[in-house]
Tab-separated table of C-alpha atoms in Angstrom:
chain	number	residue	atom	x	y	z
A	1	MET	CA	105.686	81.368	105.735
A	2	VAL	CA	109.057	83.063	105.230
A	3	SER	CA	109.229	86.501	103.628
A	4	ARG	CA	112.197	88.355	102.337
A	5	VAL	CA	112.708	91.707	100.681
A	6	LEU	CA	112.714	91.914	96.913
A	7	GLN	CA	116.107	93.026	95.646
A	8	PRO	CA	116.005	96.647	94.410
A	9	ARG	CA	116.201	97.173	90.667
A	10	SER	CA	117.828	100.571	91.072
A	11	ARG	CA	119.190	102.960	93.690
A	12	GLU	CA	115.803	104.704	93.885
A	13	GLU	CA	114.247	101.665	95.570
A	14	PHE	CA	116.398	101.899	98.703
A	15	ASP	CA	114.437	103.636	101.446
A	16	ILE	CA	116.638	103.473	104.577
A	17	ALA	CA	119.989	105.221	105.036
A	18	VAL	CA	122.400	104.466	107.870
A	19	ILE	CA	125.378	106.729	108.529
A	20	CYS	CA	128.309	105.834	110.807
A	21	ALA	CA	131.259	108.074	111.647
A	22	LEU	CA	133.674	105.406	112.927
A	23	GLN	CA	134.743	102.163	111.313
A	24	SER	CA	133.894	100.218	114.479
A	25	GLU	CA	130.348	101.626	114.339
A	26	ALA	CA	129.933	100.621	110.686
A	27	ASP	CA	131.332	97.160	111.452
A	28	ALA	CA	128.651	96.567	114.088
A	29	VAL	CA	125.876	97.743	111.761
A	30	GLU	CA	127.147	95.602	108.869
A	31	ALA	CA	127.271	92.552	111.128
A	32	LEU	CA	123.521	92.855	111.717
A	33	PHE	CA	122.589	92.908	108.014
A	34	ASP	CA	120.407	89.919	107.129
A	35	GLU	CA	121.526	89.912	103.499
A	36	TYR	CA	124.055	91.784	101.381
A	37	TRP	CA	123.406	92.988	97.850
A	38	ASP	CA	127.081	93.740	97.164
A	39	GLU	CA	128.603	90.306	97.834
A	40	ASP	CA	129.489	90.003	94.138
A	41	GLY	CA	130.504	93.629	93.786
A	42	ASP	CA	128.600	96.901	93.595
A	43	ARG	CA	125.461	96.539	91.472
A	44	TYR	CA	124.074	100.047	91.764
A	45	GLY	CA	126.864	102.559	91.289
A	46	LYS	CA	126.479	106.150	92.438
A	47	ALA	CA	125.855	109.615	91.050
A	48	PRO	CA	128.657	111.642	89.441
A	49	GLY	CA	130.617	113.492	92.111
A	50	ASP	CA	129.490	111.187	94.930
A	51	THR	CA	132.629	110.366	96.964
A	52	ASN	CA	130.917	108.113	99.504
A	53	ALA	CA	131.574	104.413	100.042
A	54	TYR	CA	128.451	102.292	100.574
A	55	THR	CA	127.315	98.875	101.752
A	56	THR	CA	123.924	97.746	100.401
A	57	GLY	CA	121.732	95.013	101.797
A	58	VAL	CA	118.745	94.083	103.940
A	59	ILE	CA	117.933	94.611	107.600
A	60	GLY	CA	114.625	93.044	108.557
A	61	HIS	CA	112.130	94.022	105.819
A	62	HIS	CA	114.068	97.032	104.604
A	63	ASN	CA	116.529	97.686	101.821
A	64	VAL	CA	119.301	99.607	103.567
A	65	VAL	CA	122.285	101.635	102.406
A	66	LEU	CA	125.120	102.136	104.889
A	67	ALA	CA	127.460	105.080	104.278
A	68	HIS	CA	130.975	104.944	105.708
A	69	MET	CA	132.082	108.420	106.779
A	70	PRO	CA	135.711	109.482	106.203
A	71	GLY	CA	135.874	111.125	109.635
A	72	ILE	CA	133.870	112.469	112.557
A	73	GLY	CA	132.093	115.812	112.864
A	74	LYS	CA	129.149	117.616	111.347
A	75	GLY	CA	131.166	118.885	108.365
A	76	ASN	CA	131.973	115.361	107.225
A	77	ALA	CA	128.410	114.297	108.024
A	78	ALA	CA	126.948	117.102	105.890
A	79	SER	CA	129.178	116.166	102.951
A	80	VAL	CA	128.259	112.484	103.222
A	81	ALA	CA	124.540	113.282	103.495
A	82	SER	CA	124.647	115.574	100.453
A	83	SER	CA	126.306	112.928	98.271
A	84	PHE	CA	123.983	110.297	99.713
A	85	ARG	CA	120.934	112.259	98.633
A	86	SER	CA	122.272	112.697	95.086
A	87	SER	CA	122.710	108.935	94.609
A	88	PHE	CA	119.780	107.527	96.576
A	89	GLY	CA	116.784	109.782	96.000
A	90	GLY	CA	114.238	107.380	97.480
A	91	ILE	CA	115.494	107.535	101.073
A	92	LYS	CA	112.633	108.032	103.531
A	93	LEU	CA	114.556	107.683	106.791
A	94	ALA	CA	118.179	108.230	107.814
A	95	LEU	CA	119.623	106.750	110.993
A	96	ILE	CA	122.860	108.079	112.484
A	97	VAL	CA	124.249	105.189	114.504
A	98	GLY	CA	127.235	105.119	116.846
A	99	VAL	CA	128.385	106.308	120.260
A	100	CYS	CA	127.814	109.459	122.292
A	101	GLY	CA	128.388	111.048	125.660
A	102	GLY	CA	125.445	110.782	128.023
A	103	VAL	CA	123.955	113.117	130.606
A	104	PRO	CA	123.832	111.033	133.818
A	105	THR	CA	120.221	111.959	134.561
A	106	GLY	CA	117.579	112.478	131.884
A	107	THR	CA	114.962	115.210	131.794
A	108	ASN	CA	112.465	112.916	133.556
A	109	ASP	CA	114.988	112.074	136.321
A	110	GLU	CA	115.697	108.693	134.705
A	111	GLU	CA	119.221	107.437	135.288
A	112	ILE	CA	121.270	106.993	132.121
A	113	LEU	CA	124.015	104.371	132.428
A	114	LEU	CA	126.972	103.509	130.242
A	115	GLY	CA	125.829	101.143	127.508
A	116	ASP	CA	122.294	102.558	127.440
A	117	VAL	CA	121.004	103.868	124.100
A	118	ILE	CA	119.700	107.358	123.335
A	119	ILE	CA	117.220	107.916	120.492
A	120	SER	CA	116.797	111.530	119.428
A	121	THR	CA	113.458	113.292	119.472
A	122	GLY	CA	115.210	116.389	118.124
A	123	ILE	CA	118.691	117.840	117.610
A	124	ILE	CA	120.130	120.964	119.223
A	125	GLN	CA	123.170	122.535	117.533
A	126	TYR	CA	124.712	124.015	120.653
A	127	ASP	CA	127.846	125.537	119.076
A	128	PHE	CA	125.873	127.811	116.713
A	129	GLY	CA	125.737	131.367	118.025
A	130	ARG	CA	127.869	134.347	119.095
A	131	ARG	CA	131.054	134.373	121.169
A	132	LEU	CA	131.206	137.477	123.357
A	133	PRO	CA	134.194	138.409	125.539
A	134	ASP	CA	132.533	137.015	128.661
A	135	ARG	CA	130.196	134.318	127.331
A	136	PHE	CA	128.783	132.344	124.413
A	137	ILE	CA	125.185	133.006	123.326
A	138	MET	CA	123.564	130.206	121.371
A	139	LYS	CA	121.444	131.368	118.444
A	140	ASP	CA	117.832	130.715	119.403
A	141	THR	CA	116.011	130.763	116.057
A	142	LEU	CA	114.278	128.251	113.815
A	143	GLU	CA	117.396	128.201	111.637
A	144	GLY	CA	119.730	127.608	114.553
A	145	ASN	CA	117.561	125.150	116.448
A	146	LEU	CA	117.131	122.011	114.312
A	147	ASN	CA	114.543	120.666	116.731
A	148	ARG	CA	111.896	118.084	115.755
A	149	PRO	CA	111.794	115.402	113.039
A	150	ASN	CA	108.894	115.048	110.587
A	151	PRO	CA	105.383	113.877	111.667
A	152	GLU	CA	105.878	110.260	110.544
A	153	ILE	CA	109.015	109.880	112.644
A	154	ARG	CA	107.440	111.717	115.592
A	155	ALA	CA	104.466	109.343	115.501
A	156	LEU	CA	106.724	106.285	115.679
A	157	LEU	CA	108.823	107.825	118.453
A	158	SER	CA	105.626	108.474	120.395
A	159	LYS	CA	104.572	104.843	119.959
A	160	LEU	CA	107.974	103.462	120.953
A	161	GLY	CA	108.120	105.764	123.965
A	162	GLY	CA	105.013	104.130	125.442
A	163	LEU	CA	105.188	101.293	127.958
A	164	ARG	CA	104.580	98.441	125.505
A	165	GLY	CA	106.563	100.007	122.666
A	166	ARG	CA	109.591	100.707	124.803
A	167	LYS	CA	109.595	97.221	126.317
A	168	ARG	CA	109.446	95.660	122.830
A	169	LEU	CA	112.264	97.917	121.676
A	170	GLU	CA	114.476	97.096	124.667
A	171	ASP	CA	113.764	93.359	124.489
A	172	ASN	CA	114.564	93.240	120.773
A	173	THR	CA	117.668	95.376	121.314
A	174	PHE	CA	118.936	92.934	123.911
A	175	GLY	CA	118.218	89.993	121.601
A	176	TYR	CA	120.141	91.533	118.694
A	177	LEU	CA	122.953	92.470	121.091
A	178	GLN	CA	123.319	88.809	122.071
A	179	GLU	CA	123.329	87.892	118.379
A	180	LEU	CA	126.145	90.351	117.751
A	181	ARG	CA	128.170	89.204	120.747
A	182	LYS	CA	128.208	85.624	119.441
A	183	LYS	CA	130.114	86.714	116.343
A	184	ALA	CA	133.850	86.036	116.522
A	185	ASP	CA	134.769	89.497	115.224
A	186	PHE	CA	133.212	91.374	118.143
A	187	PRO	CA	135.100	90.595	121.377
A	188	LYS	CA	134.791	94.241	122.465
A	189	ALA	CA	130.995	93.963	122.441
A	190	LYS	CA	131.227	92.247	125.825
A	191	TYR	CA	129.709	94.097	128.798
A	192	PRO	CA	132.633	95.718	130.707
A	193	GLY	CA	130.969	95.145	134.091
A	194	ALA	CA	128.961	97.224	136.541
A	195	ALA	CA	132.098	98.026	138.533
A	196	GLU	CA	133.491	99.881	135.505
A	197	ASP	CA	130.458	102.191	135.237
A	198	LYS	CA	131.945	105.117	137.151
A	199	LEU	CA	130.407	108.566	137.404
A	200	TYR	CA	132.371	111.177	139.330
A	201	GLU	CA	130.939	114.322	140.858
A	202	ARG	CA	130.652	116.899	138.110
A	203	THR	CA	133.200	119.291	139.703
A	204	TYR	CA	135.790	116.577	140.409
A	205	ARG	CA	138.548	117.011	137.835
A	206	HIS	CA	140.561	114.339	136.047
A	207	LYS	CA	144.096	115.402	137.008
A	208	HIS	CA	147.238	114.354	138.881
A	209	HIS	CA	146.148	114.047	142.496
A	210	ASN	CA	149.482	112.960	143.993
A	211	LEU	CA	152.086	114.626	141.815
A	212	PRO	CA	153.342	117.857	143.450
A	213	ALA	CA	155.664	118.436	140.498
A	214	CYS	CA	152.673	119.094	138.192
A	215	THR	CA	151.979	122.775	138.794
A	216	VAL	CA	149.071	122.760	136.321
A	217	CYS	CA	147.162	120.123	138.295
A	218	ILE	CA	147.941	121.745	141.644
A	219	GLU	CA	146.252	124.950	140.495
A	220	CYS	CA	143.415	123.166	138.691
A	221	GLY	CA	140.234	123.513	140.734
A	222	ASN	CA	137.608	125.420	138.763
A	223	LYS	CA	136.180	124.717	135.319
A	224	GLU	CA	137.996	127.747	133.855
A	225	ASP	CA	141.420	126.575	135.096
A	226	LYS	CA	144.025	125.230	132.710
A	227	VAL	CA	143.864	121.513	131.919
A	228	CYS	CA	146.894	119.230	132.157
A	229	GLU	CA	147.246	117.560	128.745
A	230	ALA	CA	149.389	114.763	130.181
A	231	ALA	CA	146.701	113.869	132.717
A	232	LEU	CA	144.064	113.580	130.003
A	233	GLU	CA	146.043	110.699	128.460
A	234	LEU	CA	146.067	108.691	131.708
A	235	SER	CA	143.372	106.547	133.316
A	236	CYS	CA	141.616	107.308	136.575
A	237	SER	CA	143.539	104.513	138.293
A	238	GLU	CA	146.859	105.909	137.074
A	239	LEU	CA	145.927	109.374	138.353
A	240	GLU	CA	144.531	107.928	141.593
A	241	CYS	CA	141.158	109.609	141.194
A	242	ASN	CA	139.345	109.414	144.516
A	243	GLU	CA	136.514	106.867	144.357
A	244	ASN	CA	134.895	108.581	147.324
A	245	LYS	CA	133.910	111.170	144.713
A	246	LEU	CA	131.865	108.618	142.762
A	247	VAL	CA	128.122	109.208	142.426
A	248	CYS	CA	125.868	106.295	143.388
A	249	ARG	CA	123.995	104.817	140.418
A	250	HIS	CA	120.787	103.377	141.839
A	251	ARG	CA	119.949	101.190	138.855
A	252	LEU	CA	123.295	99.439	139.175
A	253	SER	CA	123.058	99.082	142.956
A	254	ARG	CA	119.511	97.739	142.778
A	255	ASN	CA	120.326	95.145	140.140
A	256	ILE	CA	123.542	94.048	141.852
A	257	ASP	CA	121.547	93.421	145.041
A	258	VAL	CA	119.268	90.980	143.208
A	259	GLY	CA	122.109	89.417	141.219
A	260	GLU	CA	121.081	90.741	137.782
A	261	ALA	CA	124.147	92.804	136.900
A	262	ALA	CA	126.887	90.272	137.571
A	263	GLU	CA	127.155	89.279	133.905
A	264	GLU	CA	125.368	92.035	132.011
A	265	GLN	CA	123.292	95.121	132.642
A	266	MET	CA	120.381	95.111	130.194
A	267	PRO	CA	120.608	98.420	128.325
A	268	CYS	CA	117.714	100.851	128.588
A	269	VAL	CA	116.545	103.035	125.711
A	270	HIS	CA	116.011	106.747	126.389
A	271	PHE	CA	114.198	109.266	124.192
A	272	GLY	CA	115.127	112.936	124.208
A	273	LEU	CA	116.922	115.860	122.620
A	274	ILE	CA	120.550	115.358	121.594
A	275	ALA	CA	123.135	118.137	121.476
A	276	SER	CA	125.250	118.148	118.311
A	277	ALA	CA	128.409	120.149	117.589
A	278	ASP	CA	131.970	119.945	116.293
A	279	THR	CA	133.034	119.728	119.931
A	280	VAL	CA	133.875	116.746	122.119
A	281	MET	CA	132.240	117.426	125.475
A	282	LYS	CA	134.736	116.552	128.249
A	283	SER	CA	133.547	118.672	131.170
A	284	GLY	CA	131.007	117.595	133.759
A	285	GLU	CA	130.148	121.178	134.674
A	286	HIS	CA	129.698	122.366	131.093
A	287	ARG	CA	127.761	119.180	130.298
A	288	ASP	CA	125.265	119.892	133.048
A	289	GLU	CA	124.973	123.567	132.102
A	290	VAL	CA	124.090	122.724	128.489
A	291	ALA	CA	121.792	119.906	129.601
A	292	ALA	CA	119.912	122.176	132.015
A	293	ARG	CA	119.595	125.003	129.485
A	294	GLU	CA	118.690	122.960	126.402
A	295	LYS	CA	117.036	119.907	128.031
A	296	VAL	CA	119.343	117.508	126.164
A	297	ILE	CA	120.301	114.022	127.365
A	298	GLY	CA	123.307	113.290	125.132
A	299	PHE	CA	126.171	114.838	123.139
A	300	GLU	CA	127.342	113.806	119.667
A	301	MET	CA	128.974	115.297	116.546
A	302	GLU	CA	127.150	114.249	113.370
A	303	GLY	CA	123.397	114.858	113.659
A	304	ALA	CA	123.489	118.575	112.886
A	305	GLY	CA	125.325	117.870	109.634
A	306	VAL	CA	122.812	115.337	108.339
A	307	TRP	CA	119.651	117.188	109.352
A	308	ASP	CA	119.363	119.512	106.362
A	309	LYS	CA	119.506	116.612	103.886
A	310	PHE	CA	117.436	113.849	105.497
A	311	SER	CA	114.660	113.234	107.958
A	312	CYS	CA	116.898	111.587	110.507
A	313	VAL	CA	116.985	109.903	113.896
A	314	VAL	CA	120.140	109.651	115.987
A	315	ILE	CA	120.593	106.275	117.707
A	316	LYS	CA	123.694	106.249	119.876
A	317	GLY	CA	125.083	104.122	122.673
A	318	VAL	CA	126.384	105.946	125.741
A	319	CYS	CA	130.126	105.276	125.999
A	320	ASP	CA	131.027	107.962	128.569
A	321	TYR	CA	129.506	110.647	130.760
A	322	ALA	CA	130.899	113.559	128.687
A	323	ASP	CA	133.239	114.598	131.512
A	324	SER	CA	137.002	114.819	131.952
A	325	HIS	CA	137.143	111.187	133.130
A	326	LYS	CA	135.919	109.838	129.774
A	327	ASN	CA	137.835	106.917	128.254
A	328	LYS	CA	137.359	104.267	125.563
A	329	LYS	CA	136.645	101.333	127.872
A	330	TRP	CA	132.921	101.311	127.035
A	331	GLN	CA	133.171	102.239	123.363
A	332	GLY	CA	132.973	98.686	121.977
A	333	TYR	CA	129.948	97.755	124.062
A	334	ALA	CA	128.145	101.048	123.393
A	335	THR	CA	128.788	100.619	119.669
A	336	ALA	CA	127.150	97.187	119.840
A	337	THR	CA	124.107	98.367	121.822
A	338	ALA	CA	123.524	101.202	119.322
A	339	ALA	CA	123.675	98.823	116.336
A	340	ALA	CA	121.342	96.376	118.078
A	341	CYS	CA	118.888	99.184	118.865
A	342	MET	CA	119.035	100.350	115.235
A	343	LYS	CA	117.877	96.913	114.068
A	344	ALA	CA	115.155	96.838	116.744
A	345	PHE	CA	114.034	100.328	115.645
A	346	LEU	CA	113.808	99.268	111.991
A	347	LYS	CA	111.674	96.310	113.023
A	348	GLU	CA	109.057	98.865	114.099
A	349	TRP	CA	109.382	101.139	111.050
A	350	VAL	CA	106.708	100.445	108.419
A	351	SER	CA	107.366	101.301	104.771
A	352	THR	CA	104.280	101.485	102.544
A	353	GLY	CA	103.955	99.891	99.130
A	354	LYS	CA	106.997	97.639	99.550
A	355	LEU	CA	107.363	94.389	97.598
A	356	LEU	CA	108.183	91.189	99.465
A	357	LEU	CA	108.810	87.666	98.285
A	358	ASP	CA	106.824	84.989	100.101
A	359	GLU	CA	108.030	81.415	100.201
A	360	THR	CA	104.982	79.134	100.329
A	361	THR	CA	104.897	75.617	101.707
A	362	ASN	CA	105.434	74.131	98.219
A	363	GLY	CA	108.557	76.223	97.677
A	364	GLU	CA	107.026	78.572	95.109
A	365	TRP	CA	107.620	82.315	95.165
A	366	PHE	CA	105.358	85.193	94.322
A	367	ILE	CA	105.362	88.949	94.732
A	368	ARG	CA	103.148	90.331	97.482
A	369	PRO	CA	102.766	94.112	97.948
A	370	LEU	CA	102.458	95.333	101.498
A	371	PRO	CA	98.990	96.763	102.124
A	372	ILE	CA	98.517	100.508	101.999
A	373	PHE	CA	95.706	101.554	104.280
A	374	SER	CA	93.486	104.473	103.372
A	375	ALA	CA	92.708	107.148	105.929
A	376	ASN	CA	89.050	106.422	105.180
């Protein structure tokens, strides 16, 4: 028996929102839609004053609306979420999908590699507070700390964080990733290779190492020292960053020894707090300070803007280690792993009272409501 989702009669019948900051992120999400409701043009319109651009369709058993953000950052995200809510009042879950910077080691001492996916269990707005002459003090209040999602989302996150739930999620993520990689439009979704997953010691700066003429880099040693803007535009190979300063990644080494990482490292899914701010984290020392203080495992720029409007979950692929050596080499692959994980996540999300169409063996169709179970 084949089931498919009944096409919504109005905007109110869409229950899942997906928000992407970058076009490449939206492209990956769109590629994993199972059906599009806007192939023949927009059928649903939007509320007066809504400036968003949307894609409507189906992912799994869910009617989904994808919003294309005009730019990155929590300000843009807040504006998009506000307009989203005015047009689609039936949204039960919002997913913020894309790329992020990762903390190399999670709160449970789990290694986080490039291409892995982080799913938020809460959001910390780490740029909200007071700037004093000698330090920044983050505001530690209920208003400043966005913290946990609603009970329904927390229950699912708890289930998916278990042994069986996490294995299902990772297996399905890998399957959808392979599906995405087969599409002609996604050459950058290819795994860059274990040799390109490079983590430098947190105090080792990305600077000119053999250019005496660069006085900025010569004097650059501590995290407070001036940064050479020219060096930030160059790769580690061009700057001759010392690979003796690389940190061993045991997951990579272990899998290479048994021949599993030659073609592709299967991405792991990690659950934890995500730091959100209008700041791109590009400092290994500051990254680790925030991670130690706030117990976060990733850094991104949109979650704090969406939080006030929707019950949301951030699903982001790790494209760099949030240090000065960050580059775009892993962005395409991390974008693909995040989109694949989003589809795997939605496979586990149950919406009550939804109408499906069932195709019987004689080709007839009928409407079948999903069961709603009583607490009794």
